[in-house]
Coordinates of C-alpha atoms (C1' of nucleotides) in Angstrom, one line a residue:
Chain A
M919 CA -30.6 -27.9 1.6
A920 CA -32.3 -30.0 4.1
Q921 CA -29.0 -30.0 6.0
P922 CA -28.7 -27.0 8.3
I923 CA -25.8 -24.8 7.4
R924 CA -25.0 -24.2 11.0
F925 CA -24.0 -28.0 11.3
R926 CA -21.4 -27.7 8.7
Q927 CA -19.9 -24.4 10.0
A928 CA -19.3 -25.6 13.5
A929 CA -16.5 -28.1 13.3
S930 CA -15.6 -30.4 16.1
P931 CA -13.7 -28.3 18.7
L932 CA -10.7 -30.8 18.9
K933 CA -9.8 -31.5 15.3
A934 CA -10.5 -29.3 12.3
S935 CA -12.3 -31.0 9.4
C936 CA -11.7 -29.1 6.1
Q937 CA -14.0 -31.5 4.2
Q938 CA -17.0 -30.6 6.4
C939 CA -16.2 -26.9 6.7
S940 CA -18.6 -24.7 4.8
L941 CA -15.7 -22.4 3.9
S942 CA -13.9 -25.1 1.8
N943 CA -14.7 -23.1 -1.4
L944 CA -13.1 -20.0 -0.1
C945 CA -10.2 -21.2 2.0
L946 CA -7.1 -23.3 1.2
P947 CA -9.1 -26.5 0.6
L948 CA -10.3 -24.7 -2.7
A949 CA -7.0 -25.5 -4.3
I950 CA -6.8 -29.1 -3.2
E951 CA -8.2 -32.3 -4.8
E952 CA -10.6 -34.3 -2.8
N953 CA -8.2 -37.1 -2.0
D954 CA -5.5 -34.8 -0.9
L955 CA -7.6 -33.0 1.7
G956 CA -6.7 -35.4 4.4
R957 CA -3.0 -34.1 4.2
L958 CA -4.1 -30.6 4.8
E959 CA -6.3 -31.7 7.8
E960 CA -3.2 -33.5 9.1
I961 CA -1.4 -30.2 9.5
V962 CA -4.2 -27.8 10.4
Q963 CA -4.8 -27.1 14.0
Q964 CA -8.1 -26.1 15.4
G965 CA -7.3 -22.6 16.9
R966 CA -9.1 -21.4 19.8
I967 CA -11.8 -18.9 20.0
Y968 CA -10.9 -15.3 20.5
N969 CA -13.1 -12.6 22.0
R970 CA -13.4 -9.1 20.6
G971 CA -10.1 -7.3 21.1
E972 CA -7.9 -10.3 21.7
H973 CA -4.7 -10.6 19.8
I974 CA -4.2 -13.7 17.6
F975 CA -0.6 -12.9 17.2
D976 CA 1.7 -9.8 17.8
Q977 CA 4.1 -7.9 15.7
S978 CA 7.7 -8.9 16.3
T979 CA 6.9 -12.2 18.1
P980 CA 8.2 -15.4 16.5
F981 CA 6.3 -16.2 13.2
R982 CA 5.0 -19.7 13.6
S983 CA 1.7 -20.0 11.7
C984 CA -0.8 -18.4 9.2
F985 CA -4.4 -18.4 10.3
A986 CA -7.6 -18.9 8.3
V987 CA -10.6 -17.1 9.7
K988 CA -13.4 -19.5 10.4
S989 CA -15.9 -17.2 11.8
G990 CA -15.9 -13.5 13.0
S991 CA -13.4 -11.1 11.6
V992 CA -9.8 -10.0 12.1
K993 CA -7.9 -6.6 11.8
T994 CA -4.2 -6.5 11.0
S995 CA -2.1 -3.5 11.7
I996 CA 1.5 -2.4 12.0
I997 CA 2.9 -0.3 14.7
T998 CA 5.8 2.1 14.1
E999 CA 8.6 2.8 16.5
G1000 CA 6.8 6.0 17.2
G1001 CA 3.8 4.0 18.4
E1002 CA 1.4 5.0 15.6
E1003 CA -0.8 2.3 14.1
Q1004 CA -1.6 1.7 10.6
V1005 CA -4.4 -0.7 9.8
T1006 CA -3.3 -2.9 6.9
G1007 CA -6.3 -5.1 6.4
F1008 CA -9.6 -6.6 7.5
F1009 CA -10.2 -10.4 7.2
M1010 CA -13.3 -12.3 6.8
P1011 CA -14.2 -16.1 7.1
G1012 CA -12.1 -18.0 4.6
E1013 CA -9.4 -15.4 4.3
L1014 CA -5.7 -16.2 5.3
V1015 CA -4.0 -13.9 7.8
G1016 CA -0.3 -13.7 8.2
L1017 CA 1.1 -13.9 4.6
D1018 CA 3.0 -10.7 5.0
S1019 CA 5.0 -12.3 7.8
M1020 CA 6.4 -15.0 5.4
S1021 CA 9.4 -12.8 4.8
G1022 CA 10.9 -13.1 8.1
E1023 CA 11.2 -14.9 11.5
S1024 CA 8.8 -12.7 13.2
Y1025 CA 5.3 -11.5 12.6
A1026 CA 5.3 -8.3 10.5
C1027 CA 1.9 -7.1 12.0
T1028 CA -0.5 -7.6 14.9
A1029 CA -3.8 -9.4 14.3
K1030 CA -6.7 -8.7 16.5
A1031 CA -10.2 -10.2 16.6
L1032 CA -12.8 -7.5 15.8
E1033 CA -15.5 -9.7 17.3
R1034 CA -15.9 -13.1 18.7
T1035 CA -13.8 -15.0 16.2
S1036 CA -12.6 -18.5 15.6
V1037 CA -9.6 -19.5 13.4
C1038 CA -7.8 -22.5 12.0
E1039 CA -4.1 -22.4 12.4
F1040 CA -1.5 -23.6 9.8
P1041 CA 2.0 -24.0 11.2
I1042 CA 4.2 -22.5 8.6
D1043 CA 6.9 -25.2 8.5
K1044 CA 4.2 -27.9 8.0
L1045 CA 2.5 -25.7 5.5
E1046 CA 5.6 -25.2 3.5
E1047 CA 6.5 -28.8 3.5
L1048 CA 3.0 -29.6 2.2
T1049 CA 3.1 -27.0 -0.6
G1050 CA 6.3 -28.6 -1.7
K1051 CA 4.5 -31.8 -2.2
L1052 CA 1.1 -30.4 -3.6
P1053 CA 1.8 -28.2 -6.6
D1054 CA -1.9 -27.1 -6.6
L1055 CA -1.5 -25.9 -3.0
Q1056 CA 1.8 -24.2 -3.8
H1057 CA 0.1 -22.5 -6.8
H1058 CA -2.7 -21.3 -4.6
M1059 CA -0.4 -19.9 -2.0
F1060 CA 1.4 -17.9 -4.7
R1061 CA -2.0 -16.7 -5.9
L1062 CA -3.0 -15.6 -2.4
M1063 CA 0.2 -13.8 -1.9
G1064 CA 0.1 -12.1 -5.2
Q1065 CA -3.5 -11.0 -4.5
E1066 CA -2.4 -9.6 -1.1
I1067 CA 0.4 -7.5 -3.0
Q1068 CA -2.3 -6.3 -5.3
N1069 CA -4.7 -5.5 -2.6
S1070 CA -2.2 -3.2 -0.8
H1071 CA -1.2 -1.6 -4.2
Q1072 CA -4.9 -0.7 -4.6
L1073 CA -4.9 0.6 -1.1
A1074 CA -1.9 2.7 -1.8
L1075 CA -3.7 4.0 -5.0
L1076 CA -6.7 4.8 -2.9
L1077 CA -4.6 6.7 -0.3
S1078 CA -2.6 8.7 -2.8
K1079 CA -5.2 9.7 -5.4
N1080 CA -8.7 9.5 -3.9
T1081 CA -10.9 11.8 -1.8
A1082 CA -12.4 10.9 1.4
E1083 CA -15.8 10.1 -0.2
E1084 CA -14.1 7.9 -2.8
R1085 CA -12.2 5.9 -0.2
I1086 CA -15.2 5.3 1.9
A1087 CA -17.4 4.3 -1.0
S1088 CA -14.6 1.9 -2.1
L1089 CA -14.4 0.3 1.3
L1090 CA -18.2 -0.1 1.5
L1091 CA -18.3 -1.8 -2.0
S1092 CA -15.5 -4.0 -1.1
L1093 CA -17.1 -5.2 2.0
S1094 CA -20.3 -5.6 0.1
S1095 CA -18.9 -7.9 -2.5
R1096 CA -17.0 -10.0 0.2
F1097 CA -20.3 -10.4 2.2
Q1098 CA -22.0 -11.5 -0.9
R1099 CA -19.4 -14.2 -1.8
R1100 CA -20.1 -15.5 1.7
R1101 CA -23.8 -15.9 1.0
M1102 CA -24.8 -12.8 3.1
S1103 CA -26.7 -9.8 2.1
P1104 CA -24.5 -7.4 -0.1
T1105 CA -26.7 -4.5 0.9
N1106 CA -27.5 -5.1 4.5
F1107 CA -24.7 -5.9 6.9
S1108 CA -23.0 -4.9 10.0
L1109 CA -19.7 -3.5 10.0
P1110 CA -17.2 -5.6 12.0
M1111 CA -15.0 -2.6 12.6
A1112 CA -15.3 0.7 14.5
R1113 CA -15.2 4.1 12.7
N1114 CA -11.7 4.5 14.2
D1115 CA -10.5 1.5 12.3
I1116 CA -12.0 2.6 9.1
A1117 CA -10.4 6.0 9.5
N1118 CA -7.1 4.6 10.2
F1119 CA -7.2 2.1 7.3
L1120 CA -8.3 4.8 4.9
G1121 CA -5.8 7.4 6.1
L1122 CA -8.6 9.8 7.4
A1123 CA -9.6 11.4 10.6
V1124 CA -12.4 9.7 12.4
E1125 CA -14.5 13.0 12.1
T1126 CA -14.1 12.8 8.3
V1127 CA -15.4 9.3 8.2
S1128 CA -18.4 10.2 10.4
R1129 CA -19.1 13.3 8.1
V1130 CA -19.0 11.3 4.9
F1131 CA -21.3 8.6 6.3
T1132 CA -23.9 11.3 7.2
R1133 CA -23.4 13.0 3.8
F1134 CA -24.1 9.7 2.0
Q1135 CA -27.0 9.2 4.3
N1136 CA -28.5 12.6 3.4
Q1137 CA -28.0 11.9 -0.2
G1138 CA -30.0 8.7 0.2
I1139 CA -27.1 6.5 -0.9
I1140 CA -26.8 4.6 2.4
H1141 CA -28.6 4.2 5.6
A1142 CA -26.3 3.8 8.6
R1143 CA -27.0 3.5 12.3
G1144 CA -24.0 2.7 14.3
R1145 CA -22.3 -0.3 12.7
E1146 CA -25.5 -1.4 10.9
V1147 CA -25.2 -0.3 7.2
E1148 CA -27.7 -0.6 4.4
L1149 CA -26.6 0.3 0.9
L1150 CA -29.6 1.9 -0.7
D1151 CA -28.0 3.0 -4.0
V1152 CA -25.1 0.7 -5.0
E1153 CA -24.8 2.4 -8.4
A1154 CA -24.4 5.8 -6.9
L1155 CA -21.7 4.4 -4.7
Q1156 CA -19.9 2.9 -7.7
L1157 CA -20.3 6.3 -9.4
V1158 CA -18.6 8.0 -6.3
T1159 CA -15.5 5.7 -6.7
R1160 CA -15.1 6.8 -10.3
E1161 CA -15.8 10.5 -9.8
F1162 CA -12.3 11.3 -9.8
S1163 CA -11.3 9.6 -13.0
R1164 CA -14.4 11.0 -14.8
Q1165 CA -13.4 14.5 -14.0
S1166 CA -9.9 14.0 -15.3
C1167 CA -11.3 12.7 -18.5
Q1168 CA -13.7 15.5 -19.1
Q1169 CA -10.9 17.9 -19.5
Chain B
M533 CA 39.9 -8.5 -6.4
A534 CA 42.3 -9.0 -9.3
Q535 CA 39.3 -10.1 -11.3
P536 CA 37.6 -7.1 -12.8
I537 CA 33.9 -6.8 -11.7
R538 CA 32.7 -5.8 -15.1
F539 CA 33.6 -9.2 -16.4
R540 CA 31.3 -10.9 -13.9
Q541 CA 28.4 -8.6 -14.6
A542 CA 28.3 -8.9 -18.3
A543 CA 27.0 -12.5 -18.9
S544 CA 27.1 -14.2 -22.2
P545 CA 24.4 -12.7 -24.4
L546 CA 22.9 -16.0 -25.4
K547 CA 22.7 -18.1 -22.2
A548 CA 22.4 -16.6 -18.7
S549 CA 24.9 -17.8 -16.1
C550 CA 23.7 -17.4 -12.6
Q551 CA 27.0 -18.8 -11.2
Q552 CA 29.0 -16.0 -12.8
C553 CA 26.5 -13.2 -12.3
S554 CA 27.7 -10.6 -9.8
L555 CA 24.2 -10.4 -8.5
S556 CA 24.0 -14.0 -7.2
N557 CA 24.1 -12.8 -3.6
L558 CA 21.0 -10.6 -4.1
C559 CA 18.9 -12.4 -6.7
L560 CA 17.3 -15.9 -6.7
P561 CA 20.6 -17.8 -6.6
L562 CA 20.9 -16.5 -3.1
A563 CA 18.5 -19.2 -1.9
I564 CA 20.0 -22.0 -3.9
E565 CA 22.8 -24.4 -3.0
E566 CA 26.0 -24.4 -5.3
N567 CA 25.1 -27.7 -6.9
D568 CA 21.5 -26.9 -7.6
L569 CA 22.3 -23.6 -9.4
G570 CA 22.4 -25.4 -12.7
R571 CA 18.7 -26.2 -12.5
L572 CA 17.9 -22.5 -12.2
E573 CA 20.1 -21.7 -15.1
E574 CA 18.2 -24.3 -17.2
I575 CA 15.0 -22.3 -16.8
V576 CA 16.2 -18.7 -16.8
Q577 CA 16.2 -16.9 -20.1
Q578 CA 18.5 -14.2 -21.0
G579 CA 16.1 -11.2 -21.5
R580 CA 16.7 -8.5 -24.1
I581 CA 18.0 -5.1 -23.3
Y582 CA 15.4 -2.4 -23.0
N583 CA 16.0 1.2 -23.7
R584 CA 14.7 3.9 -21.5
G585 CA 10.9 4.0 -21.6
E586 CA 10.4 0.7 -23.1
H587 CA 7.9 -1.7 -21.5
I588 CA 9.1 -5.0 -20.2
F589 CA 5.4 -6.1 -19.8
D590 CA 2.1 -4.5 -19.9
Q591 CA -0.9 -4.7 -17.5
S592 CA -3.6 -7.0 -18.6
T593 CA -1.5 -8.9 -21.0
P594 CA -1.0 -12.7 -20.3
F595 CA 1.3 -13.3 -17.4
R596 CA 4.2 -15.5 -18.4
S597 CA 7.3 -14.6 -16.5
C598 CA 8.9 -12.8 -13.6
F599 CA 11.9 -10.7 -14.4
A600 CA 15.1 -10.1 -12.4
V601 CA 16.7 -6.8 -13.0
K602 CA 20.3 -7.3 -14.1
S603 CA 21.4 -3.8 -14.8
G604 CA 19.5 -0.5 -14.9
S605 CA 16.2 0.0 -13.1
V606 CA 12.5 -0.5 -13.6
K607 CA 9.3 1.1 -12.5
T608 CA 6.0 -0.6 -12.1
S609 CA 2.7 1.1 -12.1
I610 CA -1.0 0.3 -12.2
I611 CA -3.4 2.2 -14.5
T612 CA -7.0 2.5 -13.5
E613 CA -10.0 2.4 -15.8
G614 CA -10.0 6.2 -15.6
G615 CA -6.5 6.3 -17.0
E616 CA -4.7 7.5 -13.9
E617 CA -1.4 6.0 -13.0
Q618 CA -0.1 4.9 -9.7
V619 CA 3.6 4.0 -9.4
T620 CA 3.8 0.9 -7.3
G621 CA 7.6 0.4 -7.1
F622 CA 11.1 1.0 -8.3
F623 CA 13.3 -2.0 -8.9
M624 CA 17.1 -2.2 -8.9
P625 CA 19.5 -4.9 -10.0
G626 CA 18.9 -8.2 -8.3
E627 CA 15.3 -7.5 -7.5
L628 CA 12.4 -9.5 -8.9
V629 CA 9.7 -7.7 -10.8
G630 CA 6.2 -9.3 -11.4
L631 CA 5.4 -11.0 -8.2
D632 CA 2.1 -9.1 -7.8
S633 CA 0.9 -10.8 -11.0
M634 CA 1.2 -14.4 -9.5
S635 CA -2.4 -14.0 -8.5
G636 CA -3.9 -14.3 -11.9
E637 CA -3.5 -15.1 -15.6
S638 CA -2.5 -11.6 -16.6
Y639 CA 0.0 -8.9 -15.5
A640 CA -1.4 -6.8 -12.6
C641 CA 0.9 -3.9 -13.5
T642 CA 3.0 -2.4 -16.2
A643 CA 6.8 -2.6 -16.0
K644 CA 8.9 0.1 -17.7
A645 CA 12.6 0.6 -18.0
L646 CA 13.7 3.8 -16.4
E647 CA 17.1 3.7 -18.2
R648 CA 18.9 1.3 -20.4
T649 CA 18.1 -1.9 -18.5
S650 CA 18.8 -5.7 -19.0
V651 CA 16.7 -8.4 -17.3
C652 CA 16.7 -12.1 -16.7
E653 CA 13.4 -13.9 -17.5
F654 CA 11.9 -16.7 -15.4
P655 CA 9.0 -18.3 -17.1
I656 CA 6.4 -18.7 -14.3
D657 CA 5.4 -22.3 -15.1
K658 CA 9.0 -23.5 -15.1
L659 CA 9.8 -21.5 -12.0
E660 CA 6.8 -23.0 -10.1
E661 CA 7.9 -26.5 -11.2
L662 CA 11.4 -25.8 -9.8
T663 CA 10.2 -24.3 -6.5
G664 CA 8.2 -27.6 -6.1
K665 CA 11.5 -29.5 -6.2
L666 CA 13.8 -27.1 -4.3
P667 CA 12.3 -26.3 -0.8
D668 CA 14.9 -23.5 -0.4
L669 CA 13.9 -21.9 -3.5
Q670 CA 10.2 -22.2 -2.6
H671 CA 11.0 -20.7 0.8
H672 CA 12.8 -17.8 -0.9
M673 CA 9.9 -17.1 -3.1
F674 CA 7.6 -16.9 -0.1
R675 CA 10.0 -14.6 1.6
L676 CA 10.2 -12.3 -1.5
M677 CA 6.5 -12.2 -1.8
G678 CA 6.0 -11.6 1.9
Q679 CA 8.6 -8.8 1.6
E680 CA 6.7 -7.3 -1.3
I681 CA 3.5 -7.2 0.9
Q682 CA 5.4 -5.5 3.7
N683 CA 6.9 -3.0 1.4
S684 CA 3.5 -1.9 0.1
H685 CA 2.1 -1.8 3.6
Q686 CA 4.9 0.6 4.5
L687 CA 4.0 2.6 1.4
A688 CA 0.5 2.7 2.6
L689 CA 1.7 3.8 6.0
L690 CA 3.8 6.6 4.4
L691 CA 0.9 7.8 2.3
S692 CA -1.6 7.9 5.0
K693 CA 0.3 9.3 8.0
N694 CA 3.4 11.2 6.8
T695 CA 4.0 14.6 5.5
A696 CA 5.6 15.4 2.2
E697 CA 9.0 15.9 3.8
E698 CA 8.8 12.7 5.6
R699 CA 7.9 10.8 2.5
I700 CA 10.7 12.1 0.4
A701 CA 13.2 11.6 3.2
S702 CA 12.1 8.0 3.5
L703 CA 12.4 7.5 -0.2
L704 CA 15.9 9.0 -0.3
L705 CA 17.0 6.7 2.6
S706 CA 15.5 3.6 1.0
L707 CA 17.4 4.3 -2.2
S708 CA 20.5 5.1 -0.3
S709 CA 20.5 1.7 1.5
R710 CA 19.6 -0.2 -1.7
F711 CA 22.6 1.5 -3.6
Q712 CA 24.8 0.6 -0.7
R713 CA 23.8 -3.0 -0.8
R714 CA 24.9 -3.0 -4.4
R715 CA 28.3 -1.7 -3.6
M716 CA 27.6 1.8 -4.8
S717 CA 27.9 5.0 -2.8
P718 CA 25.0 5.5 -0.3
T719 CA 25.4 9.2 -0.3
N720 CA 26.2 10.0 -3.9
F721 CA 24.0 8.6 -6.5
S722 CA 21.9 9.4 -9.5
L723 CA 18.1 9.0 -9.2
P724 CA 16.9 6.6 -11.9
M725 CA 13.5 8.2 -11.9
A726 CA 12.0 11.6 -12.8
R727 CA 10.5 13.9 -10.3
N728 CA 7.1 13.0 -11.7
D729 CA 7.6 9.4 -10.8
I730 CA 8.7 10.3 -7.3
A731 CA 5.6 12.5 -6.9
N732 CA 3.3 9.8 -8.1
F733 CA 4.9 7.1 -6.1
L734 CA 4.6 9.3 -3.0
G735 CA 1.1 10.6 -3.6
L736 CA 2.4 14.2 -4.1
A737 CA 2.2 16.9 -6.7
V738 CA 5.4 17.4 -8.7
E739 CA 5.6 20.9 -7.5
T740 CA 5.7 19.7 -3.8
V741 CA 8.5 17.3 -4.6
S742 CA 10.5 20.0 -6.2
R743 CA 9.8 22.4 -3.2
V744 CA 10.9 19.8 -0.7
F745 CA 14.2 19.1 -2.6
T746 CA 15.0 22.7 -2.5
R747 CA 14.1 23.0 1.2
F748 CA 16.3 20.1 2.0
Q749 CA 19.0 21.6 -0.1
N750 CA 18.7 25.1 1.7
Q751 CA 18.9 23.3 5.1
G752 CA 22.2 21.6 3.9
I753 CA 20.8 18.1 4.2
I754 CA 21.2 17.3 0.6
H755 CA 22.7 18.6 -2.6
A756 CA 20.7 18.0 -5.6
R757 CA 21.2 19.0 -9.2
G758 CA 18.8 17.3 -11.5
R759 CA 18.9 13.7 -11.0
E760 CA 22.3 13.8 -9.2
V761 CA 21.8 13.7 -5.5
E762 CA 24.3 13.9 -2.7
L763 CA 23.1 13.1 0.8
L764 CA 25.1 15.6 3.0
D765 CA 23.5 14.8 6.4
V766 CA 22.1 11.3 6.6
E767 CA 21.2 11.6 10.3
A768 CA 19.2 14.7 9.6
L769 CA 17.2 12.8 7.0
Q770 CA 16.6 10.0 9.4
L771 CA 15.4 12.6 11.9
V772 CA 13.0 13.9 9.4
T773 CA 11.4 10.5 8.9
R774 CA 10.8 10.3 12.7
E775 CA 9.7 13.8 13.2
F776 CA 6.0 12.9 13.2
S777 CA 6.4 10.1 15.8
R778 CA 8.5 12.3 18.1
Q779 CA 5.9 15.0 18.1
S780 CA 3.1 12.5 18.9
C781 CA 5.2 11.2 21.9
Q782 CA 5.9 14.6 23.3
Q783 CA 2.3 15.3 24.2
Chain C
dC934 C1' -32.2 2.0 36.3
dA935 C1' -28.4 5.0 36.9
dT936 C1' -23.5 5.6 36.2
dC937 C1' -19.4 5.7 33.6
dC938 C1' -16.5 5.7 29.8
dA939 C1' -15.8 5.0 25.0
dA940 C1' -17.5 5.8 20.4
dA941 C1' -19.6 8.7 17.3
dT942 C1' -21.4 13.0 15.7
dT943 C1' -21.4 18.0 14.8
dG944 C1' -19.5 22.6 14.4
dA945 C1' -15.6 26.1 13.9
dT946 C1' -10.9 27.1 12.5
dG947 C1' -6.2 26.4 10.5
dC948 C1' -3.0 24.5 7.6
dA949 C1' -0.3 21.5 4.3
dA950 C1' -0.4 20.4 0.0
dA951 C1' -3.0 20.8 -4.4
dT952 C1' -3.9 23.7 -8.1
dC953 C1' -3.1 27.3 -11.2
dA954 C1' 0.1 30.1 -13.7
dA955 C1' 4.6 31.3 -15.4
dA956 C1' 9.4 31.2 -15.8
dT957 C1' 13.6 28.5 -16.1
dT958 C1' 16.6 24.7 -17.2
dG959 C1' 17.9 20.8 -19.6
dC960 C1' 17.8 17.6 -23.4
dT961 C1' 17.5 16.2 -28.2
dA962 C1' 18.1 16.8 -32.7
dC963 C1' 18.9 19.3 -36.6
Chain D
dG1406 C1' 24.9 26.6 -32.0
dT1407 C1' 20.0 27.0 -31.6
dA1408 C1' 15.3 25.6 -32.1
dG1409 C1' 11.8 23.2 -29.7
dC1410 C1' 9.8 20.5 -26.3
dA1411 C1' 9.8 18.2 -21.8
dA1412 C1' 11.1 18.4 -17.1
dT1413 C1' 11.9 21.2 -13.2
dT1414 C1' 11.5 25.1 -10.4
dT1415 C1' 9.2 29.1 -8.2
dG1416 C1' 5.3 31.9 -6.9
dA1417 C1' 0.2 33.0 -5.7
dT1418 C1' -4.1 31.2 -4.4
dT1419 C1' -7.5 27.7 -3.2
dT1420 C1' -9.2 23.8 -0.8
dG1421 C1' -10.1 19.3 1.4
dC1422 C1' -9.2 17.6 5.3
dA1423 C1' -7.1 17.7 10.0
dT1424 C1' -7.4 19.6 14.3
dC1425 C1' -9.5 21.5 18.1
dA1426 C1' -13.7 21.7 21.0
dA1427 C1' -18.0 20.4 22.6
dT1428 C1' -22.1 17.3 22.6
dT1429 C1' -24.6 13.3 22.0
dT1430 C1' -25.1 8.4 21.7
dG1431 C1' -24.4 3.8 23.0
dG1432 C1' -22.8 -0.1 25.5
dA1433 C1' -21.0 -2.2 29.7
dT1434 C1' -21.3 -2.6 34.7
dG1435 C1' -22.9 -2.7 39.3

DNA sequence: CATCCAAATTGATGCAAATCAAATTGCTAC
DNA sequence: GTAGCAATTTGATTTGCATCAATTTGGATG
């Protein structure tokens, strides 16, 4: 408590120290015993800092590493031959980006910093070598990848069955709980992404996102000004996400 | 060639033999050297045969095993609290079902046999133990899981950006190429799933699926009678899946 | 501070697909 | 065969959201 949190977050710029990182209870170290942590530190590379809009990696370039977000946030998206973009995820500190690329020799998506963002880099060959030696780390990687599959199944569910309001309420609640796990306010936060990204991610037009935001605001459920969002009535939001199912049951 | 294929497909009912399985170039053995195959056979269990509609595992029950489809086909789906179903995938012989459940202690979805189906069972603790010893197998598991993530990202893309015709054309082409890889006709096959499952998977109403099928039929692109489908003009189908992007580019 | 461009909002209109309704086909079983 | 039920098809109508169009706001830059 006496120790300022800032100190633990900012690691030395040259070598990453997982032991002193404040995210060790969210990130890969979570799975590793104290005395094996050094082996993870041996392979992790202190990534550079990316400014808003900079690419961390690009779709179709050789797949070399997975990246853990250290601070800031990241958006991943796939680009089709026709040039349309589909946002596939938003990543917060402690989350691992690039797992979908484990299936091939090149990145399956593009990762872009949504704000000033720093990352840790895990070269994939070294990481796989280490997971072969540390069963707990291997297990954790399987867990993370399984979770990633589930996440996108949930997204598919949202896209195929839910209304615009339900999709946006779900996203807000998801962000809320992820902020909370990071010791930040679950009701008062600043969206890392633009309305455009939200719309693309949720399969909506920007205009629709905008309209739903103002509708929620008029109903007193949220207060939004630009990217600053305050959740005024979390229960109402949760209710919105279940509206559809409730209606089906009433019949 | 002289050896009948049927012989190699039907393994002994008591013990699974990966070496003699005709799917060894699709399934897990694909990743394993000849002399390590025995170790996989040690942990694989010959699953029972499921009739159409029977559950192979159920969402929220304890996660014990992944299953490789040996013959027949499987549908996975998640059920929400509200009771709505979202089909998350269809699995053909050689494909591994249950990877999304690796993230927790219970199955993340329900797996149902779409027809008379036999499977091989891989107890997850044994499998993880083995992947720790065989780097190639571990690498292959990572590949499979990464591919699974990509698949559902593609599904999300389909759901959020494509029209009903495009979604159905994509599904037909996906099935076609998967049949082809299994040495079956890519243009003449029998759909393992009902219209209802197709609709649910693609985020459409059954009626819409039906209408698109007849529209394709009237255009001479396919010939469909019940579950029997013949692709008469594959190029036209491919064109349909790219219609959207082409229009965007013309502007 | 003024300028410029991108992002966000608000309003009007059109359309693809959902929903509602009904007929037809195809199984399964007796 | 035929009774009965589920799956599929076809038609009519409705609707949520996209699209088009026009402001307004906000952030970056000189």
